[in-house]
Short mmCIF file of C-alpha atoms in Angstrom, two decimals:
data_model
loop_
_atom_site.label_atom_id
_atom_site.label_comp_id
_atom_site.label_asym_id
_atom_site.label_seq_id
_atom_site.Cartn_x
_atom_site.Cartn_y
_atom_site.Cartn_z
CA UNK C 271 -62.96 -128.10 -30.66
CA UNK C 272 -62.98 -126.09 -33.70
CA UNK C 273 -65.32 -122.94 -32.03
CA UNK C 274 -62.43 -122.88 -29.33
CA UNK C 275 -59.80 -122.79 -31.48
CA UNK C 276 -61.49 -120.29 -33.67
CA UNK C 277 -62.47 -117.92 -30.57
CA UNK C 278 -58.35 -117.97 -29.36
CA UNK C 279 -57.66 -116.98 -32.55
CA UNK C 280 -59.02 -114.02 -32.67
CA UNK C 281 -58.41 -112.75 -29.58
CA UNK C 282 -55.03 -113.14 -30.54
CA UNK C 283 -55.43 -111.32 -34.29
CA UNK C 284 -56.66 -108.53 -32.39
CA UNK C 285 -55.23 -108.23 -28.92
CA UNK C 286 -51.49 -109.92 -28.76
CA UNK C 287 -50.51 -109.99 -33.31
CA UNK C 288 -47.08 -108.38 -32.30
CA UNK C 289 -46.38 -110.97 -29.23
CA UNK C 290 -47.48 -113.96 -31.24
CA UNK C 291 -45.34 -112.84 -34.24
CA UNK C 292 -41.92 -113.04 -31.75
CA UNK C 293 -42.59 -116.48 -31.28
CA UNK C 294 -43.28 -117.29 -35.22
CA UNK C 295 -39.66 -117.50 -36.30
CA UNK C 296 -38.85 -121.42 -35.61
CA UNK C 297 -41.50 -121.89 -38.36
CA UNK C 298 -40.47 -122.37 -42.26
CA UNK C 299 -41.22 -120.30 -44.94
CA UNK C 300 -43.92 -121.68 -47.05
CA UNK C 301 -42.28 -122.07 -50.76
CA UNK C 302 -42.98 -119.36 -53.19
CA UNK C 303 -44.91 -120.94 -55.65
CA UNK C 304 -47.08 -123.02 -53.15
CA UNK C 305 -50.67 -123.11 -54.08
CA UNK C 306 -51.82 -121.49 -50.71
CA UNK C 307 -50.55 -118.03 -52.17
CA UNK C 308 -53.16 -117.84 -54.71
CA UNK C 309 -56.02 -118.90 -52.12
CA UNK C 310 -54.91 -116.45 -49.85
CA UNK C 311 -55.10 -113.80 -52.84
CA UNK C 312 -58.53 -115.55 -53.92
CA UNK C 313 -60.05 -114.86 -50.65
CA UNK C 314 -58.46 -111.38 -49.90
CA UNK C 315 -60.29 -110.33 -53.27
CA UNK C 316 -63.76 -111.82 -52.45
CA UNK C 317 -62.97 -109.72 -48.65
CA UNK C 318 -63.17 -112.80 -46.74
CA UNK C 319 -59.31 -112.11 -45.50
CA UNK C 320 -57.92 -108.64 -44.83
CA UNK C 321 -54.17 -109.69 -43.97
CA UNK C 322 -51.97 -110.97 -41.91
CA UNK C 323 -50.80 -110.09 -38.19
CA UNK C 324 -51.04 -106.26 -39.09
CA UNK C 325 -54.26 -106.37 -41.14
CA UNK C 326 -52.17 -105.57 -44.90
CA UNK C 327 -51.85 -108.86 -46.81
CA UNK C 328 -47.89 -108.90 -48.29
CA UNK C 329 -47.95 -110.76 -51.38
CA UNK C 330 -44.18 -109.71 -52.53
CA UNK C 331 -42.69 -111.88 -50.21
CA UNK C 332 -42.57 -115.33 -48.86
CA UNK C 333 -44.20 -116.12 -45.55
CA UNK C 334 -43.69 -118.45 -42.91
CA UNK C 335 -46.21 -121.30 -42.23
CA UNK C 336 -46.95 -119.68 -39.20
CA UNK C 337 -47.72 -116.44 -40.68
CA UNK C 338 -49.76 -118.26 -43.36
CA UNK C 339 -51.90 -120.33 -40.73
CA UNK C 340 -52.78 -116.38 -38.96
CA UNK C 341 -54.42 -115.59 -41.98
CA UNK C 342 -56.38 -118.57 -42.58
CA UNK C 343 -57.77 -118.65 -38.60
CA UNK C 344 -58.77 -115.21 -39.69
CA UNK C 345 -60.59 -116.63 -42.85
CA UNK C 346 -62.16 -119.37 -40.35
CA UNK C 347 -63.79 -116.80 -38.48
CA UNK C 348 -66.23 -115.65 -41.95
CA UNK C 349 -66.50 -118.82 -43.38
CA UNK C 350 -70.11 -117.79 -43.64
CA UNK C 351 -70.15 -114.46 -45.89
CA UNK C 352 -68.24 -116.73 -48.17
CA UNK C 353 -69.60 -118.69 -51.42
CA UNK C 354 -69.28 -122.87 -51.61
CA UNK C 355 -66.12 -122.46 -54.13
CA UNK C 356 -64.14 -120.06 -51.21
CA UNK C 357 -65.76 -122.24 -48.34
CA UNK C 358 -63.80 -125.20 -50.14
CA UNK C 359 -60.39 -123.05 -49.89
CA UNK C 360 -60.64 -122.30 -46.22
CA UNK C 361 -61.40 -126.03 -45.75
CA UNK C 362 -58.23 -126.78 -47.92
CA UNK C 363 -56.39 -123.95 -45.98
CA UNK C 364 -57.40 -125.49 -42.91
CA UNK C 365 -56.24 -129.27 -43.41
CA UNK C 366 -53.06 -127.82 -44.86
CA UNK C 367 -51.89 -125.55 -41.86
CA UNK C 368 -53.79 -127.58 -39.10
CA UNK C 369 -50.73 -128.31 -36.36
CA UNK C 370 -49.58 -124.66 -36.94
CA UNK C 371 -53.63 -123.50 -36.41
CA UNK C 372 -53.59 -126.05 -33.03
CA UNK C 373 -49.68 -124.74 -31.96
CA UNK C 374 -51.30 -121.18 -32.54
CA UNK C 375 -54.34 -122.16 -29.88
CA UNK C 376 -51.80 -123.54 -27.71
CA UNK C 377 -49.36 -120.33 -27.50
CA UNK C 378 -52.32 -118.14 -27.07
CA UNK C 379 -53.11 -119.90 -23.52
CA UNK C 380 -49.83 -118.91 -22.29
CA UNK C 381 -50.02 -115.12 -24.29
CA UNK C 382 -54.03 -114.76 -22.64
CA UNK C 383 -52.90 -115.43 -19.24
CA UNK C 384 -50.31 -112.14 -19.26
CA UNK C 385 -52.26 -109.47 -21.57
CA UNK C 386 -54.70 -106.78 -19.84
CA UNK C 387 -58.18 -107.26 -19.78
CA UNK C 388 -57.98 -103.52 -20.81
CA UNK C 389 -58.27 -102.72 -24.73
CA UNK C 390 -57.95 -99.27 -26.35
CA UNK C 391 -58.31 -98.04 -29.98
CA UNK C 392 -59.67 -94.72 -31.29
CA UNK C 393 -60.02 -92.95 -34.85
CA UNK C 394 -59.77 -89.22 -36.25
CA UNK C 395 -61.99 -87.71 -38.80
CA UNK C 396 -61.43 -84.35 -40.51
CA UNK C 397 -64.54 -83.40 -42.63
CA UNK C 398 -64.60 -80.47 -45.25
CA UNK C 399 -68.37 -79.30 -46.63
CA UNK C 400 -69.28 -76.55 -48.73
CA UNK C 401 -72.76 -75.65 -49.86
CA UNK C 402 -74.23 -73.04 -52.45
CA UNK C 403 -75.77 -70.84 -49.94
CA UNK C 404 -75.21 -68.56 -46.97
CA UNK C 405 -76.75 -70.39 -43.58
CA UNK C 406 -78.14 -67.41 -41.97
CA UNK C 407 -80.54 -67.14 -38.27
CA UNK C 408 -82.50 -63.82 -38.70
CA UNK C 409 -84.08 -63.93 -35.08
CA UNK C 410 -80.19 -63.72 -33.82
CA UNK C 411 -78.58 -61.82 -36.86
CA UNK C 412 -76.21 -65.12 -37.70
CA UNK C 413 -74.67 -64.86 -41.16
CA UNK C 414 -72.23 -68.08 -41.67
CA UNK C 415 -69.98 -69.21 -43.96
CA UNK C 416 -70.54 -71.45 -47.42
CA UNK C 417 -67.54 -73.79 -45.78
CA UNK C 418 -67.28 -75.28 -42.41
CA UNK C 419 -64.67 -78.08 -41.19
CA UNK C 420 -64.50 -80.17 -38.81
CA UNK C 421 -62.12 -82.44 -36.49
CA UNK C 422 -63.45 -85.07 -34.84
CA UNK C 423 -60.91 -87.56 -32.27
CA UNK C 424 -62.44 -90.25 -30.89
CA UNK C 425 -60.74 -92.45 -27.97
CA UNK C 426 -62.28 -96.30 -26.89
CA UNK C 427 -61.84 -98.08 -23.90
CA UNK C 428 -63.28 -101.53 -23.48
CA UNK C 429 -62.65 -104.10 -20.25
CA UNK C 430 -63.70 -107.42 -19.48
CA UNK C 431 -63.88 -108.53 -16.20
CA UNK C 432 -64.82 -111.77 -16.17
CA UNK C 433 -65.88 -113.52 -19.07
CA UNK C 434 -69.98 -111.79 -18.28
CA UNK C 435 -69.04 -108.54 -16.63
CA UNK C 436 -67.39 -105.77 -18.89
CA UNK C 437 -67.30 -102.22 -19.73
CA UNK C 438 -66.99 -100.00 -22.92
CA UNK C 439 -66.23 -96.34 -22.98
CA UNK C 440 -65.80 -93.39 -25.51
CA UNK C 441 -64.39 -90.22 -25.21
CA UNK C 442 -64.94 -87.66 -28.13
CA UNK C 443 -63.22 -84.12 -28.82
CA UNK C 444 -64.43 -81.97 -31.48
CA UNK C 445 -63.76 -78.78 -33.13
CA UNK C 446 -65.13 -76.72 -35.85
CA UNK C 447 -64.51 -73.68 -37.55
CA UNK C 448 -65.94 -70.01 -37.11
CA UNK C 449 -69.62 -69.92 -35.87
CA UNK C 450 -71.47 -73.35 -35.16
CA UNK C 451 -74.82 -73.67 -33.83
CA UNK C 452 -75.68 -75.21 -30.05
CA UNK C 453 -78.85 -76.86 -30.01
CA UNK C 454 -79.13 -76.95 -25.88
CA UNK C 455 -79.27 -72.95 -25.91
CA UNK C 456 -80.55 -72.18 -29.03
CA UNK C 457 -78.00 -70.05 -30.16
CA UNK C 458 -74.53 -69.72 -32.42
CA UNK C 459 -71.40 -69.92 -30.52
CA UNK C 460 -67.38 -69.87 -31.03
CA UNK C 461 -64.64 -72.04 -30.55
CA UNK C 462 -64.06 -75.61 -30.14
CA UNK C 463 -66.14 -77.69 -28.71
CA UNK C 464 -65.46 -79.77 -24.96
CA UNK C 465 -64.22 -82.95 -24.88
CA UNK C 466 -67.58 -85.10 -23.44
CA UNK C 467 -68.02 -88.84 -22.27
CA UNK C 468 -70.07 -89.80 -25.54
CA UNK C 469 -70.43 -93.62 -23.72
CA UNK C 470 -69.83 -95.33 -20.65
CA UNK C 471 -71.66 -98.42 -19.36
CA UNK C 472 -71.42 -102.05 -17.72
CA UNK C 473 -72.96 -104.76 -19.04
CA UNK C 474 -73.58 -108.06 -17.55
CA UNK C 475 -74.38 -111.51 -19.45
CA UNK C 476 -75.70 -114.47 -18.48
CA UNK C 477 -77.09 -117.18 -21.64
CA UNK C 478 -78.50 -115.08 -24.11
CA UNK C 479 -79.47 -112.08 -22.15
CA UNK C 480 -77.66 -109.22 -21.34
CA UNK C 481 -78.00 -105.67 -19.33
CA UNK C 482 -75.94 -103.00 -19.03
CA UNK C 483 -76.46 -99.39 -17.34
CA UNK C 484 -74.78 -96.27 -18.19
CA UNK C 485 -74.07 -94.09 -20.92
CA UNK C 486 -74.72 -95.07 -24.53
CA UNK C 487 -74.33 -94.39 -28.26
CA UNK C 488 -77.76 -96.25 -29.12
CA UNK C 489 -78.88 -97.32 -32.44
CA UNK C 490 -82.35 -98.52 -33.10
CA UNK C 491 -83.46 -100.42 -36.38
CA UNK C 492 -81.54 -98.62 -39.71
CA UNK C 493 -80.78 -95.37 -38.53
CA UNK C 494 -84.27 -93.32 -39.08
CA UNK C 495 -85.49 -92.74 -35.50
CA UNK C 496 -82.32 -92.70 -33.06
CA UNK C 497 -78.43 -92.59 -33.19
CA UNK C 498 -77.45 -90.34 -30.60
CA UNK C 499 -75.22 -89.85 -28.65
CA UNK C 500 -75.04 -89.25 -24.48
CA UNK C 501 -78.29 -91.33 -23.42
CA UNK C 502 -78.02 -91.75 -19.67
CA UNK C 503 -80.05 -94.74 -18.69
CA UNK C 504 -80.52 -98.59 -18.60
CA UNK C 505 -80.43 -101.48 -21.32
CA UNK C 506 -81.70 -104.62 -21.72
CA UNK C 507 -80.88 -107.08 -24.88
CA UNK C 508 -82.15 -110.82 -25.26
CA UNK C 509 -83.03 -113.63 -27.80
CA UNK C 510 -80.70 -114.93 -30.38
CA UNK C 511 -82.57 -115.70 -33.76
CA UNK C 512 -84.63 -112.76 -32.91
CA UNK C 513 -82.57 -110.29 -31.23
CA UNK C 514 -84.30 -107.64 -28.57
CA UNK C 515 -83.37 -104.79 -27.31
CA UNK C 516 -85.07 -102.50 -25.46
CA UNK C 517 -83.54 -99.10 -23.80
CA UNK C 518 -85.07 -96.51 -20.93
CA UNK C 519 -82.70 -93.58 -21.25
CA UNK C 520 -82.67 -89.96 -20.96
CA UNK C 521 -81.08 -87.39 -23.09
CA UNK C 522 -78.28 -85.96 -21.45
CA UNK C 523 -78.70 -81.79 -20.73
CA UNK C 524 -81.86 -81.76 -22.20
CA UNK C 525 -84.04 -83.66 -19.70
CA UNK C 526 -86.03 -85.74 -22.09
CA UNK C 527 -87.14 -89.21 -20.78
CA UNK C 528 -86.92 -92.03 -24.24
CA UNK C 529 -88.46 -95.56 -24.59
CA UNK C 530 -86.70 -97.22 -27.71
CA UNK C 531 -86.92 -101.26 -28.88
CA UNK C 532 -85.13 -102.47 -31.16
CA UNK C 533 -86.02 -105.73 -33.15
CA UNK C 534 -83.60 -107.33 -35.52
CA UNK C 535 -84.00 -111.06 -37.34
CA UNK C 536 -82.63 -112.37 -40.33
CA UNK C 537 -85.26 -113.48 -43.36
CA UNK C 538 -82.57 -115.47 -45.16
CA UNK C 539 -78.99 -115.47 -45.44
CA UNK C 540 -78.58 -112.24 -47.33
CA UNK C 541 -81.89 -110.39 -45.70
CA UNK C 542 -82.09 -109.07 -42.47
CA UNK C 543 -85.08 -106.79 -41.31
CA UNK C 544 -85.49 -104.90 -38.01
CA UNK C 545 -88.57 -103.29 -36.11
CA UNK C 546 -87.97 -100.16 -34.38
CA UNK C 547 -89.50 -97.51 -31.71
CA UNK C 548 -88.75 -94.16 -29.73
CA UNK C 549 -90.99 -92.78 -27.96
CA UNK C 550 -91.15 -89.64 -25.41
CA UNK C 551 -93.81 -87.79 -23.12
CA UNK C 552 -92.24 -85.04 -22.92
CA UNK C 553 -93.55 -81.39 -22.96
CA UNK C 554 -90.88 -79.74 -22.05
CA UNK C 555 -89.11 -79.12 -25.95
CA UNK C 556 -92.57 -77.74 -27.29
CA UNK C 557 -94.98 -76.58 -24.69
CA UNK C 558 -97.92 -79.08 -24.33
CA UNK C 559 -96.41 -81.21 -27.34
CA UNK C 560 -95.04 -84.68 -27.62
CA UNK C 561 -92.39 -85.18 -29.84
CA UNK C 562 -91.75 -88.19 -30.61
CA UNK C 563 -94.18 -91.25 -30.87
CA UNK C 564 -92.23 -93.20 -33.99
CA UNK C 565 -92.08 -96.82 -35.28
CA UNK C 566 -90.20 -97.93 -38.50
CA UNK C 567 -89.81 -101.35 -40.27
CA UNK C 568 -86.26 -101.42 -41.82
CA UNK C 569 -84.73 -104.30 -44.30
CA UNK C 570 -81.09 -105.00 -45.89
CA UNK C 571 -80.92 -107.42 -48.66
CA UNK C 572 -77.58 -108.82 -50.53
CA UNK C 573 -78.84 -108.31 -53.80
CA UNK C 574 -75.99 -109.58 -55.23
CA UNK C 575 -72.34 -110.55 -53.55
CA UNK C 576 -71.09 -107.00 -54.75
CA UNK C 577 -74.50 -105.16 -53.60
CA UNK C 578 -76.33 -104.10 -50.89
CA UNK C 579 -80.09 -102.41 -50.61
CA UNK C 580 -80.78 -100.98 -47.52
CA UNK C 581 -83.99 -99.05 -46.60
CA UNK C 582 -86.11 -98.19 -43.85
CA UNK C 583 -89.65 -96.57 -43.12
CA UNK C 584 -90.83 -94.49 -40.18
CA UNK C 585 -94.21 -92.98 -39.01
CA UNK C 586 -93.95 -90.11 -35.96
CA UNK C 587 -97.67 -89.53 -34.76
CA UNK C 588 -96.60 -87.53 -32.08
CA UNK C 589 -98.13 -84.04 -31.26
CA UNK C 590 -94.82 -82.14 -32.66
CA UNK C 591 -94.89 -84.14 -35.75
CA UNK C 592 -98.70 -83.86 -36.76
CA UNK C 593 -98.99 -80.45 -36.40
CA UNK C 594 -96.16 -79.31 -38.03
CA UNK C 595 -96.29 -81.25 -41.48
CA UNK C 596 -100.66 -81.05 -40.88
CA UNK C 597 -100.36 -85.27 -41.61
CA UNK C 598 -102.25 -87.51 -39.91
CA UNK C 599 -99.12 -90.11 -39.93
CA UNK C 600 -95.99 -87.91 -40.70
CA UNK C 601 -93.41 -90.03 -41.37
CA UNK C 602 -89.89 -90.65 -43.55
CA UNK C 603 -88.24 -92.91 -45.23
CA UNK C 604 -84.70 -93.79 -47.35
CA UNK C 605 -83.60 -96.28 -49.77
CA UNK C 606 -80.05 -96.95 -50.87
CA UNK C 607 -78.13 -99.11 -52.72
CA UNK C 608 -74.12 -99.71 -52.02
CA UNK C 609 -72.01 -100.90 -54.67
CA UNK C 610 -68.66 -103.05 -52.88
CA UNK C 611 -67.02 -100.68 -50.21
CA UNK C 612 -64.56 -99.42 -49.11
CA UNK C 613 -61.96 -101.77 -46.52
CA UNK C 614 -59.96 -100.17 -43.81
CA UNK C 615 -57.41 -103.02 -44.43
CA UNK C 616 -57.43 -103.31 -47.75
CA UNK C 617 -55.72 -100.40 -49.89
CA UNK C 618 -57.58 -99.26 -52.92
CA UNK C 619 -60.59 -101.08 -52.15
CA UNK C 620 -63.86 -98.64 -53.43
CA UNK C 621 -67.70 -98.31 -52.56
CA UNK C 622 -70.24 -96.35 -54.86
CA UNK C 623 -73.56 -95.82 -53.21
CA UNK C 624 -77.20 -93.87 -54.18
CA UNK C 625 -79.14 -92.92 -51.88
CA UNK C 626 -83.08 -91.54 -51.51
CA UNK C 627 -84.54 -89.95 -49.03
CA UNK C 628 -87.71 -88.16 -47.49
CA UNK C 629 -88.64 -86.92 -44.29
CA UNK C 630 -91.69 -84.22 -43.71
CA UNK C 631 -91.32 -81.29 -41.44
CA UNK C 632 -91.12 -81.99 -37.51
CA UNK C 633 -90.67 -85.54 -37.50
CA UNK C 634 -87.37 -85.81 -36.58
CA UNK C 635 -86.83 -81.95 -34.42
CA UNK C 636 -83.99 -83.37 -32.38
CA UNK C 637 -82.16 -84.17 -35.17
CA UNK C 638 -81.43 -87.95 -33.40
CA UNK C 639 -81.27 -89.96 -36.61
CA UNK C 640 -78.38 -91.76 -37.86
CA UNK C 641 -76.10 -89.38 -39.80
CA UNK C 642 -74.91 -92.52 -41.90
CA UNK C 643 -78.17 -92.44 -43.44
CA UNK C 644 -79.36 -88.73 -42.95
CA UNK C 645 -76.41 -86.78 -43.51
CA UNK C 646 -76.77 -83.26 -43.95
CA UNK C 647 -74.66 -80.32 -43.83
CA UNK C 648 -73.23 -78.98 -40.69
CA UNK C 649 -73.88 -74.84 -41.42
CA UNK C 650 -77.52 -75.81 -42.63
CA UNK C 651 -78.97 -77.79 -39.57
CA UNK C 652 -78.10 -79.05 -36.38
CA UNK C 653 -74.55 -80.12 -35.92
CA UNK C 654 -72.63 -83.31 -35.69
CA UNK C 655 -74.07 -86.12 -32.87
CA UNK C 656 -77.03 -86.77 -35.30
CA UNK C 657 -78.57 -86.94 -39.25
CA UNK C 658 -81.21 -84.77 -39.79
CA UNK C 659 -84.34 -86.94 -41.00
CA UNK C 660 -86.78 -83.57 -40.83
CA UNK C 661 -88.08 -81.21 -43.93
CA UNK C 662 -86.27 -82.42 -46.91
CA UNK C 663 -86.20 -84.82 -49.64
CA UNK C 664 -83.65 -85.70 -52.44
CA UNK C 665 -80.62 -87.66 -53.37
CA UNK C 666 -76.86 -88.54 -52.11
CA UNK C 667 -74.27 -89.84 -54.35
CA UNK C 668 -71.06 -90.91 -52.29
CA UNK C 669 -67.96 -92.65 -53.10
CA UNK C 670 -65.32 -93.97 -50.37
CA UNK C 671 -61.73 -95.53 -51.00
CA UNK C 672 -59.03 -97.00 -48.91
CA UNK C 673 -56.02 -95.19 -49.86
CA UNK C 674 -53.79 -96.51 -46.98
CA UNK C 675 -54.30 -98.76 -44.29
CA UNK C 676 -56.30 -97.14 -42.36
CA UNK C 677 -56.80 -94.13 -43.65
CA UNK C 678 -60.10 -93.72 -45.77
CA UNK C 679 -61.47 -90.99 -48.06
CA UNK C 680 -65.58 -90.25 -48.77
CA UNK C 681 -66.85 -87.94 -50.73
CA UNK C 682 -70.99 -87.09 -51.25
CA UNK C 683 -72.70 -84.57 -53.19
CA UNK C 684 -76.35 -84.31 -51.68
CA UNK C 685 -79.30 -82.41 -53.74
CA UNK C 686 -81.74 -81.56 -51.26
CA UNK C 687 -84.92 -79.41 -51.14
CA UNK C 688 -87.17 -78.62 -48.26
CA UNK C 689 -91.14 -79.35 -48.15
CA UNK C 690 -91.93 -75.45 -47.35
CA UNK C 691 -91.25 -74.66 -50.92
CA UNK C 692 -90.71 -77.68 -53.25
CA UNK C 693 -90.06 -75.58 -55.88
CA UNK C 694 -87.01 -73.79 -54.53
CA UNK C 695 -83.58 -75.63 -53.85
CA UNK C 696 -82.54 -75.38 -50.16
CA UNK C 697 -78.78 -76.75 -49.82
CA UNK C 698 -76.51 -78.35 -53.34
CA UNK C 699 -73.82 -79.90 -50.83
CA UNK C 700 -70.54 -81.70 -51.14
CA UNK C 701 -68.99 -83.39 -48.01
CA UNK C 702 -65.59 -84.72 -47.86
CA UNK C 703 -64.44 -86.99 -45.04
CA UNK C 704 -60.94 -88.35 -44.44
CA UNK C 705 -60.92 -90.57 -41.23
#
């Protein structure tokens, strides 16, 4: 009974907060000094809760009982990233606002029944970088700029049909300043560039297994070997303690076939590790030469409740990959450790993270890693729609904040040096992100 209740209530945080809050009024204000204030505040500071209907807690005023029992069905739903003392709240919470929790579940039937199937959000990113050199091509005479911005708008669609069948889209504009590089032609072009389908797929489930065909934004283990965007292909996901996922997909305008799994379990509570692989037969990017034949072993650990280690390591022996760094098993890796974070919903909330990382020439030459984990600047390699995990080695100090709801600031500075000459810096870069 309780999983049902819990499930309505969320799809009703999410999907239908404005229409639920028109029929809260009949419901009396909870007094000011009641003790369910200060569990509310309890759990909002451990991040268990991020607010009420609109996603910003109020604290300077009273709220109704209704209003209070939205916030605790919210709580419900992460019972389990909580500790036994805030477990103990949310069961107090719970007893406390139960007929407004069950009136909630009961409202929600009626609400379901009239809302759209059809849900659309979206987000904006401007990012400012500038770096202590001059990017420059010689073969094509390109001389850029120390600073580059960049907009990024991104618009997501998502439908369920019924209950198994659904579909997710995104649709991604983005612009940049002066002279950015194209990958597909080799070459340094002006202007903004076209709006593109980034993903767009149906899935169908049935039990724990699921497939979908389409267009997709993949992501395999932590980020090392693939997070790119506008892979045409098919998907298949199963298992629920150990979750599978295996993709056949090509990369759209370049004509490269991919075969990617994607392993994920949980070693405790706070550990989860993941096994990862990409390959490609392809000859077509080099002449004669594979490029990618990777597998990576990747772990995130809770160290404590305030922070997280995250790392991951990757061998490539494909042809591209040994003969470019002359290693028998080329490979990468990262480490990095994330002090709290920063919540969308929560203003003034602040992350503080270190990061390592090393990755020897060619094993990465599409530049399809995860940029959350291999950023790099924009005027030194390859732009935006992937991290760079290829020639370079060094550290990332970031910081992100909440300084509205919903608006977010990040700031990095990255020390970097390339493997061709260890001796000589490559790139001292900061990058500054409001989304």
């Amino acid at each position: 009974m309780r999983k049902g209740l819990i499930a309505k209530v969320v799809v009703g945080i999410f999907c239908c907060a404005n229409l639920v809050y028109a029929a809260a009024d009949p419901f009396s204000d909870v007094p000011a000094k009641h003790w369910a204030y200060d569990a509310v505040n309890k759990l909002a500071k451990a991040g268990i809760v991020t607010g009420d209907g609109d996603g910003a807690f109020r604290g300077d005023r009273t709220m109704t009982r209704y209003e209070m029992a939205q916030i605790v069905a919210n709580a419900m739903t992460k019972s389990d990233k909580a500790d036994a003392e805030n477990k103990a709240l949310i069961s107090k919470l719970t007893n406390e606002f139960a007929d407004e929790l069950k009136s909630f579940g009961k409202r929600l039937d009626s609400l379901e029944k009239k809302q759209s199937s059809i849900k659309f959000d979206g987000w904006f990113k401007y990012r400012y970088e500038h770096t202590n050199y001059t990017p420059s091509n010689p073969a094509n005479g390109y001389t850029g700029s120390k600073v580059k911005t960049r907009n990024e708008i991104w618009l997501n669609i998502q439908n369920q049909f019924d209950g198994k069948t659904y579909f997710e889209g995104s649709i991604q504009n983005e612009s940049a300043d002066g002279t950015r590089y194209d990958a597909a032609t080799n070459s340094w072009t002006n202007g903004d560039a076209e709006m593109q389908v980034k993903k767009a797929f149906i899935g169908y489930k049935a039990g724990q297994t699921e497939i979908a065909a389409g267009r997709f934004f993949p992501t395999i283990g932590k980020a090392t070997l693939l997070s790119t965007p506008m892979m045409d292909g098919a998907r298949v996901t199963f298992g629920n303690e150990v979750k599978t996922t295996l993709y056949a997909i090509n990369f759209y305008g370049a004509d490269i076939n991919y075969q990617a799994a994607d392993v994920q379990f949980n070693l405790s509570k706070a550990t989860n590790m993941s096994l990862a692989y990409l390959g490609s037969d392809n000859k077509k990017i080099v002449p004669g030469m594979t490029i990618y034949k990777s597998a990576a072993i990747g772990i995130e650990s809770k160290a404590t409740p305030e922070i997280t280690i995250s790392s991951e390591y990757s061998v490539n022996k494909s042809d591209f990959a040994k003969f470019k760094s002359g290693l028998s098993n080329p490979y990468a890796y990262f480490i990095k450790a994330q002090y709290k974070g920063a919540n969308p919903f929560i203003t003034g909330s602040t992350g503080f993270s270190v990061q390592y990382r090393k990755a020897v020439p060619g094993f990465d030459i599409m530049a399809n890693a995860a940029p959350p984990a291999w950023n790099s600047a924009y005027a030194w390699t390859n732009p935006s729609g992937g991290g760079s995990a290829d020639d370079l080695k060094g550290f990332e100090y970031g910081i992100e904040t909440t300084l509205a709801h919903r608006l977010m600031f990040s700031a990095a500075y990255c020390d970097f040096k390339t493997f061709d000459n260890i001796s000589k810096k490559l790139t001292t870069a900061q990058f500054f992100y409001i989304f």
